[in-house]
Short mmCIF file of C-alpha atoms in Angstrom, two decimals:
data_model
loop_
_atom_site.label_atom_id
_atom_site.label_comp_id
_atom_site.label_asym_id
_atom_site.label_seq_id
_atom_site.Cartn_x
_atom_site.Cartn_y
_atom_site.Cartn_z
CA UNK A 1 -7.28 21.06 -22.03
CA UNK A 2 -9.96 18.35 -22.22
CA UNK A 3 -9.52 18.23 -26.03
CA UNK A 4 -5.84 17.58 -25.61
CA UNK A 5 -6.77 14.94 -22.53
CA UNK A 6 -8.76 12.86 -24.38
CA UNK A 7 -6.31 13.08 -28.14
CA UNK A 8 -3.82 11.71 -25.82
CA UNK A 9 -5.33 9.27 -24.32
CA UNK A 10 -6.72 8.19 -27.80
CA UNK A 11 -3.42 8.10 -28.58
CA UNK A 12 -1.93 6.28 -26.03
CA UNK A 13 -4.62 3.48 -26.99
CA UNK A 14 -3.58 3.05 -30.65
CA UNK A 15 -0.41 0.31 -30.83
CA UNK A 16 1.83 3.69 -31.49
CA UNK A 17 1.25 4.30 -27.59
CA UNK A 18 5.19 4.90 -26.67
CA UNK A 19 5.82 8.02 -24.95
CA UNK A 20 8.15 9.94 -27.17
CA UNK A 21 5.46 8.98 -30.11
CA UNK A 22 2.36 10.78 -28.15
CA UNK A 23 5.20 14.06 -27.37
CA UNK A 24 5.72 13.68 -31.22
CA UNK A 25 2.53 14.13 -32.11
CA UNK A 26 1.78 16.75 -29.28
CA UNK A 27 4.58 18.52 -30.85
CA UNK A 28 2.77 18.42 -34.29
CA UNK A 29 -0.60 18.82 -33.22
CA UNK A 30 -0.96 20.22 -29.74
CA UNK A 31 2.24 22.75 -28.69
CA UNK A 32 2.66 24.31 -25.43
CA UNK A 33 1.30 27.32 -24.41
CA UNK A 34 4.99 28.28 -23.35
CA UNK A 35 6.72 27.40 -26.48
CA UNK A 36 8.73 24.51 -25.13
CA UNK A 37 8.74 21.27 -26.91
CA UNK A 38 6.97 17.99 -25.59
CA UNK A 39 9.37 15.28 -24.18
CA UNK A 40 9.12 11.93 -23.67
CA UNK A 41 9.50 12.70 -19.91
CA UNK A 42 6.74 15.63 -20.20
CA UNK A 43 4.33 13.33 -22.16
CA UNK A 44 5.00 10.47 -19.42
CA UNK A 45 4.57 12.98 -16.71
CA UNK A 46 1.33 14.06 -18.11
CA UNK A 47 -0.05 11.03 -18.85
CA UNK A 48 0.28 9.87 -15.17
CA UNK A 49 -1.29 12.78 -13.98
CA UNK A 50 -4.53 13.32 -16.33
CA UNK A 51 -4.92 8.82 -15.48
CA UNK A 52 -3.60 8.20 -19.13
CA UNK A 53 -1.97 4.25 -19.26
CA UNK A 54 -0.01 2.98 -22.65
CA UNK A 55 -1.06 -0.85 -23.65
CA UNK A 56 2.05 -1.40 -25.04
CA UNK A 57 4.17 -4.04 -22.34
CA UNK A 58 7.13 -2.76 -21.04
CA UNK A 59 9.01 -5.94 -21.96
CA UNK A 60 12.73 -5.57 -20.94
CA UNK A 61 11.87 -5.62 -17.05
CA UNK A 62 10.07 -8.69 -16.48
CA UNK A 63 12.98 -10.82 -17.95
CA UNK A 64 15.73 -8.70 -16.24
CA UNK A 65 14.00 -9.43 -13.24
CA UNK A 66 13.31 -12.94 -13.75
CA UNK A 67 17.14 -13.32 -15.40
CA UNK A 68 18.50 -11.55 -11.76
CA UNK A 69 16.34 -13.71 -9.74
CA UNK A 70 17.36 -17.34 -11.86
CA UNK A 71 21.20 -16.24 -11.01
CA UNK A 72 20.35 -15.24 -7.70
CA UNK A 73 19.16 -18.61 -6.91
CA UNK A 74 22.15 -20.73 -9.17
CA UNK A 75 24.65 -18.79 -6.75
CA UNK A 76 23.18 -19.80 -3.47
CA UNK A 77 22.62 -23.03 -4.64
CA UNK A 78 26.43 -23.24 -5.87
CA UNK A 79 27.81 -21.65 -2.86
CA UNK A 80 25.48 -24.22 -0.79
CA UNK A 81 27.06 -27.11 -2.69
CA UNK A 82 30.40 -25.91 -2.45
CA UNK A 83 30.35 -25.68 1.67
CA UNK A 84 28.41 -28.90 1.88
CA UNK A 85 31.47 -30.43 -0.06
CA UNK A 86 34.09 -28.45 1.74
CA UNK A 87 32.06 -30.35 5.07
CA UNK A 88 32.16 -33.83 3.00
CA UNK A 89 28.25 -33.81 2.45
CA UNK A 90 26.04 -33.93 -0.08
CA UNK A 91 22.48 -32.43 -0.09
CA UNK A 92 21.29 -35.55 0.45
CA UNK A 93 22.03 -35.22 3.81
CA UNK A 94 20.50 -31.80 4.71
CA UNK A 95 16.86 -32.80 2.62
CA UNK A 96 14.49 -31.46 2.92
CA UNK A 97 16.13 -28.17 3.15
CA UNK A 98 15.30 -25.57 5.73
CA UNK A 99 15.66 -21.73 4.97
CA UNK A 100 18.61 -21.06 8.33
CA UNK A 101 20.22 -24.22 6.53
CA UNK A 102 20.63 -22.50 3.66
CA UNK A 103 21.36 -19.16 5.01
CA UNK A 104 24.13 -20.32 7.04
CA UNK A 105 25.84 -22.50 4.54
CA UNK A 106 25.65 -20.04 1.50
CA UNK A 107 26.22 -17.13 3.41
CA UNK A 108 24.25 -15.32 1.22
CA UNK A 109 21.67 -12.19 2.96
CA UNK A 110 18.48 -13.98 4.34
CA UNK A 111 16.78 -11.34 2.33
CA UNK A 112 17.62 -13.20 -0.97
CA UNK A 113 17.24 -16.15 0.50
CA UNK A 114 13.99 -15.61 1.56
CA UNK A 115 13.06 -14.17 -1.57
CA UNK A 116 13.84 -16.87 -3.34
CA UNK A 117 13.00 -19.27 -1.11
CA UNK A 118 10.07 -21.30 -2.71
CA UNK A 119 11.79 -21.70 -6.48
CA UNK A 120 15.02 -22.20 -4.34
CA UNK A 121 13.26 -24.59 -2.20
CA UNK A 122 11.85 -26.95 -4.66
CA UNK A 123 15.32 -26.08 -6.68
CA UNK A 124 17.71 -27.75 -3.83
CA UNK A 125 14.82 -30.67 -3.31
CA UNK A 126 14.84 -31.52 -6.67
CA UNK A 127 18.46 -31.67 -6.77
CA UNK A 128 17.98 -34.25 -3.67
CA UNK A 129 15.42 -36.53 -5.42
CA UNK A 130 12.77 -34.82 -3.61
CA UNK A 131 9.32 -34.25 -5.13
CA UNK A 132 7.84 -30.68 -5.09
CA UNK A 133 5.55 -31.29 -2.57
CA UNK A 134 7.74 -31.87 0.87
CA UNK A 135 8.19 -28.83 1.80
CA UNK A 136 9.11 -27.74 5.22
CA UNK A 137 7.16 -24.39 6.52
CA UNK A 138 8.52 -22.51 9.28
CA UNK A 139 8.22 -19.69 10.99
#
């Protein structure tokens, strides 16, 4: 067991280090006991319990989550701009901005809002001819 420990973690450290790659080469070089073949899922699985970690970046989550939270913020800040106008006001007139501000007139979940709240923040000022800097903290 220590043998097959330390070939995949050896492994996992080379620039091959994806999952299905390491239950490839358990497949070639290490089979189960049981006769099953190693997964991707069964490699992954026993990586995270013998403390095994690939190098190699997952790199489609970062951006998905940056790409969610940049839309996020360009709807609140649309839907704030549309009820300003719909009021006959222009976020001029509510900067700095304040988080219930924004809340109320986006009606989007404070949760997002809050989230978001220092890109959106600066995002809104900007838009207002605000510098970076004023910001309003509250509680």
């Amino acid at each position: 067991m220590q043998n097959l420990v330390e070939a995949a973690r050896k492994f996992m450290q080379s620039d091959n280090g994806s999952y299905s790659r390491l239950a490839d080469h358990l497949n070639n070089f290490a089979p189960r006991s049981d006769g099953s073949s190693w997964t991707k899922d069964a490699a992954y699985h026993f990586c995270r319990t013998h403390g095994i970690k690939s190098n190699r970046p997952c790199k489609n989550q970062p951006a998905a989550g940056c790409a969610q939270r940049a839309r996020t913020r360009q709807n609140i800040i649309n839907a704030t701009l549309e009820a300003l106008s719909r009021q006959g006001q222009t976020i001029h007139d509510i900067a700095p901005v304040q988080l219930k501000n924004i809340v109320m007139l986006s009606r989007a979940p404070l949760y997002n809002v809050r989230n978001n709240w220092h890109e959106l923040s600066n995002e809104l000022n900007a838009l207002a001819g605000l510098p970076k800097a004023l910001r309003i903290i509250e509680d």
